[in-house]
Amino acid sequence: MSVATMRSNLTQDDIRRLVKGATPEARANAAHKICRRIDTAKLSPKDRENADQIMRILAEDAAALVRRTLAVTLRSSPNLPPDLAVRLCRDIESVATPILKHSPKLSEDDLIELLLASSPEKQVAIAERDTVPESVVEVIAEHGNKEAVEAAALNEGASFSDRAYDTTLTRFEEDDDIKGAIISRDTIPIHIAEKMVSLVSGELFDRLVNDHELPPQLAIEIASGARERATLDLVEQAGKTSDPGKFVQQLNLSGRMTPSLIMRAMCLGHMNFVEWAFAELAGVPHSKAWLMIHDAGNLGLKTIFERAGLPNGMFPAFKLAIEVFHENPMDGGEADLIRFRKRMTERVLTQFQAIPRADLEYLLEKLDALDEQQQESTQRRA
């Protein structure tokens, strides 16, 4: 794209404003048009050389507005030369941040070097990139300012290694903003969640234990009040575990595998946990427990129920819950788990009146909570 070619696409005034524009605004307007052409046109090697020269002229303009126009227009462009991208990153914040946050032309080494020599605002821009490699996150965790570390923790595209988590928690052990940002991540390693149990309290503790998987024994200790902290719903925790066999084994060894707990799990749709619980109590493989619960009729369910040593008086409730489970498959739509649990709980409450008072109160509380979740979900969609 030579200047002559550009003249066929732009007016003479555009070129004149770029080279001799009397005001930054005039030059910025011309720069925007030319950069759009550079970013969208197919360029020959010669045209690319000419385009690079034009971009370098723009990057040297005395007016920050012109340089920012270049940075904003080409922030995601594959046509921006890597060395020019780095140069723009070393400019003032308003010019640098669009490139730091978006440019694909910055390597991991570039990002690390820039992090170590950048202002807090620039560090945040790097932490907010769509994808932040582990090596870069580790440098943010070790050397970044608080705002950058928090931004990285809030960014699901930032890849946290164990080292990054450990460094962050060591540096910011007393900072609730940072710890809250980590807890807000979709998933955190189980050993990191375990470490954070002793570092948080109140609302942060509630979020940690209810939103993330904890080691089975730790979950049991918390649920039973061994650490003098309530709020953990052991039923919900059971549904999050990645090793249900080990989880139910720990529950059984600690004396927490009660008929009431299994019933609660069933009413909330945690059928996988229920299957593993029956397998543990009955001393049979999970595959056999699944077959007897779901595919061997009432006789199979009755047999494994008795082998598990559960009280006969609760069998009708279990039988009903299994029937409700089979009658109400997941819909596949938004919030279907909430709707499923609500239907399950309502059916059990209305069709089985002999539920113990403690379990009835528990289920009613859950039903109220599900109503609130459903309303919130509806409001978000509106």
Tab-separated table of C-alpha atoms in Angstrom:
chain	number	residue	atom	x	y	z
A	1	MET	CA	0.000	0.000	0.000
A	2	SER	CA	2.097	2.913	-1.253
A	3	VAL	CA	1.118	6.520	-0.636
A	4	ALA	CA	0.010	6.622	-4.280
A	5	THR	CA	-2.316	3.678	-3.666
A	6	MET	CA	-3.648	5.322	-0.562
A	7	ARG	CA	-4.496	8.395	-2.600
A	8	SER	CA	-6.896	6.271	-4.598
A	9	ASN	CA	-8.697	5.359	-1.374
A	10	LEU	CA	-8.293	8.556	0.598
A	11	THR	CA	-8.672	12.169	-0.355
A	12	GLN	CA	-5.713	14.490	-0.886
A	13	ASP	CA	-6.849	16.286	2.240
A	14	ASP	CA	-6.490	13.084	4.301
A	15	ILE	CA	-2.844	12.695	3.320
A	16	ARG	CA	-2.155	16.387	3.810
A	17	ARG	CA	-3.693	16.326	7.294
A	18	LEU	CA	-1.520	13.340	8.222
A	19	VAL	CA	1.721	14.944	7.116
A	20	LYS	CA	1.054	18.621	7.668
A	21	GLY	CA	-2.112	18.747	9.755
A	22	ALA	CA	-2.230	21.971	11.692
A	23	THR	CA	-3.989	20.402	14.681
A	24	PRO	CA	-3.660	17.053	16.501
A	25	GLU	CA	-7.354	16.445	15.817
A	26	ALA	CA	-6.863	16.756	12.070
A	27	ARG	CA	-3.846	14.446	12.082
A	28	ALA	CA	-5.652	11.949	14.322
A	29	ASN	CA	-8.599	11.830	11.929
A	30	ALA	CA	-6.307	11.103	8.991
A	31	ALA	CA	-4.359	8.545	11.052
A	32	HIS	CA	-7.553	6.656	11.877
A	33	LYS	CA	-8.539	6.358	8.218
A	34	ILE	CA	-5.077	5.249	7.110
A	35	CYS	CA	-4.734	2.712	9.945
A	36	ARG	CA	-8.105	1.236	9.033
A	37	ARG	CA	-6.804	0.722	5.484
A	38	ILE	CA	-3.587	-0.831	6.811
A	39	ASP	CA	-5.509	-3.211	9.031
A	40	THR	CA	-8.006	-4.421	6.418
A	41	ALA	CA	-6.123	-4.417	3.100
A	42	LYS	CA	-4.128	-7.327	1.665
A	43	LEU	CA	-0.586	-6.052	1.382
A	44	SER	CA	2.302	-7.053	-0.833
A	45	PRO	CA	5.804	-7.049	0.687
A	46	LYS	CA	6.468	-3.601	-0.784
A	47	ASP	CA	3.128	-2.269	0.417
A	48	ARG	CA	3.856	-3.705	3.872
A	49	GLU	CA	7.159	-1.821	3.962
A	50	ASN	CA	5.393	1.407	3.077
A	51	ALA	CA	2.659	0.774	5.628
A	52	ASP	CA	5.260	0.135	8.338
A	53	GLN	CA	6.901	3.453	7.560
A	54	ILE	CA	3.564	5.229	7.879
A	55	MET	CA	2.862	3.574	11.248
A	56	ARG	CA	6.290	4.598	12.524
A	57	ILE	CA	5.648	8.195	11.480
A	58	LEU	CA	2.403	8.125	13.441
A	59	ALA	CA	4.158	6.610	16.479
A	60	GLU	CA	6.600	9.564	16.506
A	61	ASP	CA	3.924	12.250	16.322
A	62	ALA	CA	4.317	14.796	19.091
A	63	ALA	CA	0.614	14.718	19.843
A	64	ALA	CA	-0.519	11.939	22.201
A	65	LEU	CA	-3.919	11.985	20.478
A	66	VAL	CA	-2.352	10.837	17.211
A	67	ARG	CA	-0.304	8.105	18.872
A	68	ARG	CA	-3.350	6.924	20.808
A	69	THR	CA	-5.350	6.821	17.571
A	70	LEU	CA	-2.699	4.505	16.118
A	71	ALA	CA	-2.756	2.313	19.248
A	72	VAL	CA	-6.531	2.084	19.503
A	73	THR	CA	-7.118	1.421	15.808
A	74	LEU	CA	-4.445	-1.280	15.557
A	75	ARG	CA	-4.709	-2.693	19.096
A	76	SER	CA	-5.813	-6.144	17.862
A	77	SER	CA	-4.198	-6.040	14.442
A	78	PRO	CA	-1.818	-8.764	13.264
A	79	ASN	CA	-0.287	-6.144	10.951
A	80	LEU	CA	1.316	-4.116	13.743
A	81	PRO	CA	5.090	-4.817	13.753
A	82	PRO	CA	6.164	-6.447	17.059
A	83	ASP	CA	8.901	-3.906	17.787
A	84	LEU	CA	6.455	-1.062	17.190
A	85	ALA	CA	3.936	-2.722	19.516
A	86	VAL	CA	6.583	-2.831	22.271
A	87	ARG	CA	7.512	0.780	21.586
A	88	LEU	CA	3.903	1.891	21.963
A	89	CYS	CA	3.696	-0.060	25.230
A	90	ARG	CA	6.487	2.095	26.607
A	91	ASP	CA	4.557	5.265	25.755
A	92	ILE	CA	2.255	7.067	28.190
A	93	GLU	CA	-0.630	5.064	29.691
A	94	SER	CA	-3.327	6.312	27.322
A	95	VAL	CA	-1.273	5.136	24.333
A	96	ALA	CA	0.125	1.964	25.861
A	97	THR	CA	-2.905	0.355	27.518
A	98	PRO	CA	-4.844	-0.572	24.332
A	99	ILE	CA	-1.780	-2.441	23.003
A	100	LEU	CA	-0.909	-4.009	26.355
A	101	LYS	CA	-4.438	-5.299	26.797
A	102	HIS	CA	-5.183	-6.517	23.279
A	103	SER	CA	-2.213	-6.839	20.922
A	104	PRO	CA	-1.392	-10.358	19.690
A	105	LYS	CA	2.090	-9.152	18.709
A	106	LEU	CA	3.436	-9.179	22.273
A	107	SER	CA	5.329	-12.324	23.273
A	108	GLU	CA	5.449	-13.771	26.798
A	109	ASP	CA	8.951	-12.345	27.178
A	110	ASP	CA	7.708	-8.934	26.029
A	111	LEU	CA	4.888	-8.998	28.572
A	112	ILE	CA	7.187	-10.011	31.430
A	113	GLU	CA	9.746	-7.336	30.564
A	114	LEU	CA	7.025	-4.700	30.316
A	115	LEU	CA	5.445	-5.803	33.592
A	116	LEU	CA	8.668	-5.333	35.488
A	117	ALA	CA	9.113	-1.793	34.189
A	118	SER	CA	5.510	-0.585	34.029
A	119	SER	CA	3.190	1.625	36.002
A	120	PRO	CA	0.271	0.117	37.967
A	121	GLU	CA	-2.169	1.052	35.193
A	122	LYS	CA	-0.099	-0.760	32.578
A	123	GLN	CA	0.241	-3.821	34.803
A	124	VAL	CA	-3.540	-3.979	35.116
A	125	ALA	CA	-3.887	-3.815	31.334
A	126	ILE	CA	-1.640	-6.862	30.972
A	127	ALA	CA	-3.526	-8.710	33.708
A	128	GLU	CA	-6.796	-8.117	31.850
A	129	ARG	CA	-5.684	-9.636	28.524
A	130	ASP	CA	-8.024	-12.295	27.144
A	131	THR	CA	-5.294	-14.878	27.699
A	132	VAL	CA	-2.503	-14.460	30.239
A	133	PRO	CA	0.060	-17.324	30.262
A	134	GLU	CA	1.190	-18.966	33.505
A	135	SER	CA	4.661	-17.446	33.312
A	136	VAL	CA	3.201	-13.946	33.077
A	137	VAL	CA	0.712	-14.546	35.896
A	138	GLU	CA	3.557	-15.735	38.120
A	139	VAL	CA	5.390	-12.442	37.551
A	140	ILE	CA	2.193	-10.500	38.274
A	141	ALA	CA	1.732	-12.479	41.491
A	142	GLU	CA	5.305	-11.830	42.614
A	143	HIS	CA	5.917	-8.276	41.415
A	144	GLY	CA	2.588	-6.780	40.394
A	145	ASN	CA	0.774	-4.095	42.344
A	146	LYS	CA	-2.397	-5.030	44.202
A	147	GLU	CA	-4.703	-3.826	41.402
A	148	ALA	CA	-2.898	-5.984	38.827
A	149	VAL	CA	-2.949	-9.077	41.042
A	150	GLU	CA	-6.656	-8.593	41.717
A	151	ALA	CA	-7.357	-8.075	38.011
A	152	ALA	CA	-5.526	-11.307	37.165
A	153	ALA	CA	-7.446	-13.233	39.824
A	154	LEU	CA	-10.732	-11.924	38.425
A	155	ASN	CA	-9.707	-12.839	34.878
A	156	GLU	CA	-10.699	-16.407	33.956
A	157	GLY	CA	-8.312	-16.146	30.999
A	158	ALA	CA	-5.351	-15.770	33.350
A	159	SER	CA	-3.693	-19.159	33.948
A	160	PHE	CA	-2.778	-19.476	37.620
A	161	SER	CA	-0.165	-22.064	38.518
A	162	ASP	CA	0.244	-23.394	42.059
A	163	ARG	CA	3.209	-21.072	42.400
A	164	ALA	CA	1.105	-18.049	41.413
A	165	TYR	CA	-1.604	-18.956	43.927
A	166	ASP	CA	0.919	-19.531	46.711
A	167	THR	CA	2.783	-16.292	45.986
A	168	THR	CA	-0.453	-14.300	45.864
A	169	LEU	CA	-1.732	-15.685	49.161
A	170	THR	CA	1.645	-15.110	50.823
A	171	ARG	CA	1.867	-11.497	49.658
A	172	PHE	CA	-1.767	-10.627	50.306
A	173	GLU	CA	-2.649	-12.873	53.227
A	174	GLU	CA	-4.470	-10.004	54.949
A	175	ASP	CA	-6.132	-8.512	51.875
A	176	ASP	CA	-9.807	-9.495	51.552
A	177	ASP	CA	-10.087	-7.975	48.077
A	178	ILE	CA	-7.428	-10.308	46.708
A	179	LYS	CA	-8.754	-13.352	48.548
A	180	GLY	CA	-12.267	-12.554	47.378
A	181	ALA	CA	-11.068	-12.315	43.794
A	182	ILE	CA	-9.474	-15.763	44.030
A	183	ILE	CA	-12.631	-17.250	45.540
A	184	SER	CA	-14.678	-15.741	42.697
A	185	ARG	CA	-12.808	-17.817	40.101
A	186	ASP	CA	-14.824	-20.606	38.499
A	187	THR	CA	-12.494	-23.224	39.940
A	188	ILE	CA	-9.470	-23.220	42.208
A	189	PRO	CA	-7.272	-26.225	43.069
A	190	ILE	CA	-8.550	-28.245	45.992
A	191	HIS	CA	-5.343	-27.753	47.991
A	192	ILE	CA	-5.569	-23.988	47.501
A	193	ALA	CA	-9.152	-24.011	48.770
A	194	GLU	CA	-7.954	-25.994	51.770
A	195	LYS	CA	-5.214	-23.464	52.461
A	196	MET	CA	-7.667	-20.566	52.238
A	197	VAL	CA	-10.026	-22.019	54.847
A	198	SER	CA	-7.790	-20.667	57.597
A	199	LEU	CA	-7.296	-17.304	55.853
A	200	VAL	CA	-10.902	-16.167	55.409
A	201	SER	CA	-13.974	-15.642	57.548
A	202	GLY	CA	-17.531	-14.429	57.308
A	203	GLU	CA	-18.933	-13.956	53.812
A	204	LEU	CA	-15.665	-14.970	52.154
A	205	PHE	CA	-15.630	-18.228	54.105
A	206	ASP	CA	-19.217	-18.950	53.094
A	207	ARG	CA	-18.386	-18.397	49.427
A	208	LEU	CA	-15.256	-20.534	49.635
A	209	VAL	CA	-16.868	-23.598	51.141
A	210	ASN	CA	-20.092	-23.383	49.145
A	211	ASP	CA	-18.569	-22.610	45.721
A	212	HIS	CA	-15.435	-24.753	45.700
A	213	GLU	CA	-14.500	-28.351	46.360
A	214	LEU	CA	-12.728	-29.082	49.609
A	215	PRO	CA	-10.927	-32.252	50.726
A	216	PRO	CA	-13.557	-34.698	52.083
A	217	GLN	CA	-12.253	-34.824	55.639
A	218	LEU	CA	-11.973	-31.041	55.832
A	219	ALA	CA	-15.520	-30.616	54.529
A	220	ILE	CA	-16.756	-33.053	57.180
A	221	GLU	CA	-14.887	-31.235	59.952
A	222	ILE	CA	-16.306	-27.889	58.915
A	223	ALA	CA	-19.817	-29.253	58.509
A	224	SER	CA	-19.714	-30.869	61.950
A	225	GLY	CA	-18.472	-27.680	63.570
A	226	ALA	CA	-14.981	-29.017	64.349
A	227	ARG	CA	-13.561	-25.635	63.295
A	228	GLU	CA	-16.420	-23.722	64.926
A	229	ARG	CA	-17.645	-22.512	61.543
A	230	ALA	CA	-21.096	-23.346	60.345
A	231	THR	CA	-22.690	-22.469	56.950
A	232	LEU	CA	-21.262	-25.326	54.898
A	233	ASP	CA	-24.032	-27.385	53.348
A	234	LEU	CA	-22.519	-30.847	53.291
A	235	VAL	CA	-25.081	-32.020	50.758
A	236	GLU	CA	-24.029	-29.334	48.279
A	237	GLN	CA	-20.381	-30.070	49.006
A	238	ALA	CA	-20.965	-33.718	48.191
A	239	GLY	CA	-22.289	-32.707	44.793
A	240	LYS	CA	-19.078	-30.823	43.982
A	241	THR	CA	-16.544	-33.499	44.850
A	242	SER	CA	-14.510	-34.982	42.018
A	243	ASP	CA	-14.021	-38.253	43.933
A	244	PRO	CA	-17.458	-39.291	45.255
A	245	GLY	CA	-16.211	-42.735	46.283
A	246	LYS	CA	-13.617	-41.275	48.615
A	247	PHE	CA	-16.020	-38.614	49.847
A	248	VAL	CA	-18.711	-41.090	50.929
A	249	GLN	CA	-16.077	-43.355	52.477
A	250	GLN	CA	-14.856	-40.480	54.650
A	251	LEU	CA	-18.424	-39.622	55.562
A	252	ASN	CA	-19.106	-43.209	56.578
A	253	LEU	CA	-15.894	-43.529	58.613
A	254	SER	CA	-16.695	-40.293	60.451
A	255	GLY	CA	-20.246	-41.377	61.221
A	256	ARG	CA	-21.784	-38.663	59.059
A	257	MET	CA	-23.372	-40.964	56.457
A	258	THR	CA	-26.858	-40.764	57.931
A	259	PRO	CA	-30.163	-41.746	56.288
A	260	SER	CA	-31.203	-38.113	56.627
A	261	LEU	CA	-28.136	-36.910	54.714
A	262	ILE	CA	-28.741	-39.379	51.890
A	263	MET	CA	-32.394	-38.362	51.703
A	264	ARG	CA	-31.474	-34.705	51.535
A	265	ALA	CA	-29.016	-35.405	48.755
A	266	MET	CA	-31.665	-37.295	46.802
A	267	CYS	CA	-34.211	-34.488	47.168
A	268	LEU	CA	-31.705	-32.014	45.768
A	269	GLY	CA	-30.907	-34.162	42.743
A	270	HIS	CA	-27.455	-35.374	43.812
A	271	MET	CA	-28.204	-38.870	42.495
A	272	ASN	CA	-24.559	-39.649	41.819
A	273	PHE	CA	-23.804	-39.106	45.506
A	274	VAL	CA	-26.797	-41.255	46.500
A	275	GLU	CA	-25.582	-44.103	44.291
A	276	TRP	CA	-22.098	-43.971	45.815
A	277	ALA	CA	-23.593	-43.772	49.316
A	278	PHE	CA	-25.657	-46.923	48.760
A	279	ALA	CA	-22.606	-48.663	47.282
A	280	GLU	CA	-20.498	-47.728	50.323
A	281	LEU	CA	-23.089	-48.762	52.908
A	282	ALA	CA	-24.068	-51.954	51.085
A	283	GLY	CA	-20.483	-52.946	50.320
A	284	VAL	CA	-21.043	-53.338	46.573
A	285	PRO	CA	-19.406	-51.728	43.519
A	286	HIS	CA	-20.909	-48.483	42.272
A	287	SER	CA	-21.961	-50.138	39.004
A	288	LYS	CA	-24.014	-52.730	40.882
A	289	ALA	CA	-25.552	-50.100	43.145
A	290	TRP	CA	-26.575	-48.084	40.081
A	291	LEU	CA	-28.210	-51.142	38.511
A	292	MET	CA	-30.168	-52.022	41.667
A	293	ILE	CA	-31.355	-48.436	42.151
A	294	HIS	CA	-32.322	-47.596	38.583
A	295	ASP	CA	-32.744	-50.731	36.520
A	296	ALA	CA	-33.821	-53.631	38.721
A	297	GLY	CA	-37.310	-52.504	39.709
A	298	ASN	CA	-38.651	-52.058	43.207
A	299	LEU	CA	-37.170	-55.346	44.340
A	300	GLY	CA	-33.660	-54.215	43.453
A	301	LEU	CA	-34.106	-50.913	45.282
A	302	LYS	CA	-35.573	-52.673	48.309
A	303	THR	CA	-32.704	-55.161	48.372
A	304	ILE	CA	-29.907	-52.582	48.317
A	305	PHE	CA	-31.839	-50.378	50.753
A	306	GLU	CA	-31.925	-53.193	53.281
A	307	ARG	CA	-28.332	-54.230	52.602
A	308	ALA	CA	-27.260	-50.635	53.275
A	309	GLY	CA	-28.854	-50.918	56.729
A	310	LEU	CA	-31.242	-47.992	56.286
A	311	PRO	CA	-34.414	-47.865	58.441
A	312	ASN	CA	-37.431	-49.571	56.871
A	313	GLY	CA	-39.672	-46.645	57.720
A	314	MET	CA	-37.792	-44.424	55.254
A	315	PHE	CA	-38.074	-46.783	52.298
A	316	PRO	CA	-41.304	-45.229	50.922
A	317	ALA	CA	-39.606	-41.831	50.859
A	318	PHE	CA	-36.587	-43.185	48.983
A	319	LYS	CA	-38.826	-45.052	46.565
A	320	LEU	CA	-40.837	-41.909	45.851
A	321	ALA	CA	-37.718	-39.808	45.368
A	322	ILE	CA	-36.311	-42.308	42.862
A	323	GLU	CA	-39.606	-42.230	40.940
A	324	VAL	CA	-39.607	-38.430	40.910
A	325	PHE	CA	-36.011	-38.419	39.692
A	326	HIS	CA	-36.907	-40.641	36.724
A	327	GLU	CA	-40.030	-38.614	35.940
A	328	ASN	CA	-38.213	-35.278	35.861
A	329	PRO	CA	-35.185	-35.356	33.573
A	330	MET	CA	-33.106	-32.266	33.013
A	331	ASP	CA	-34.667	-29.892	30.498
A	332	GLY	CA	-31.365	-28.711	29.040
A	333	GLY	CA	-32.437	-25.086	29.380
A	334	GLU	CA	-31.104	-22.228	31.454
A	335	ALA	CA	-31.293	-22.830	35.197
A	336	ASP	CA	-32.730	-26.313	34.651
A	337	LEU	CA	-30.983	-27.600	37.785
A	338	ILE	CA	-32.870	-25.039	39.860
A	339	ARG	CA	-36.181	-26.021	38.282
A	340	PHE	CA	-35.389	-29.725	38.646
A	341	ARG	CA	-34.573	-29.424	42.343
A	342	LYS	CA	-37.673	-27.346	42.939
A	343	ARG	CA	-39.900	-29.990	41.326
A	344	MET	CA	-38.146	-32.764	43.220
A	345	THR	CA	-38.520	-31.019	46.571
A	346	GLU	CA	-42.163	-30.068	45.965
A	347	ARG	CA	-43.118	-33.627	44.993
A	348	VAL	CA	-41.437	-35.168	48.020
A	349	LEU	CA	-43.064	-32.653	50.359
A	350	THR	CA	-46.553	-33.119	48.934
A	351	GLN	CA	-46.520	-36.904	48.443
A	352	PHE	CA	-44.696	-38.090	51.536
A	353	GLN	CA	-46.026	-36.560	54.709
A	354	ALA	CA	-44.028	-38.664	57.184
A	355	ILE	CA	-40.702	-36.892	56.668
A	356	PRO	CA	-39.034	-36.169	60.034
A	357	ARG	CA	-39.507	-32.585	61.214
A	358	ALA	CA	-35.818	-31.698	60.894
A	359	ASP	CA	-35.714	-32.898	57.306
A	360	LEU	CA	-38.996	-31.148	56.520
A	361	GLU	CA	-37.659	-27.827	57.815
A	362	TYR	CA	-34.471	-28.338	55.842
A	363	LEU	CA	-36.371	-29.027	52.628
A	364	LEU	CA	-38.644	-26.029	53.155
A	365	GLU	CA	-35.605	-23.794	53.617
A	366	LYS	CA	-34.135	-25.218	50.423
A	367	LEU	CA	-37.402	-24.614	48.585
A	368	ASP	CA	-37.389	-20.956	49.664
A	369	ALA	CA	-33.784	-20.627	48.481
A	370	LEU	CA	-34.642	-22.226	45.137
A	371	ASP	CA	-37.524	-19.789	44.679
A	372	GLU	CA	-35.113	-16.900	45.216
A	373	GLN	CA	-32.602	-18.359	42.735
A	374	GLN	CA	-35.332	-18.836	40.142
A	375	GLN	CA	-36.516	-15.242	40.561
A	376	GLU	CA	-32.961	-13.934	40.214
A	377	SER	CA	-32.450	-16.034	37.088
A	378	THR	CA	-35.684	-14.681	35.588
A	379	GLN	CA	-34.675	-11.102	36.369
A	380	ARG	CA	-31.274	-11.569	34.700
A	381	ARG	CA	-32.912	-12.878	31.527
A	382	ALA	CA	-35.428	-9.972	31.457
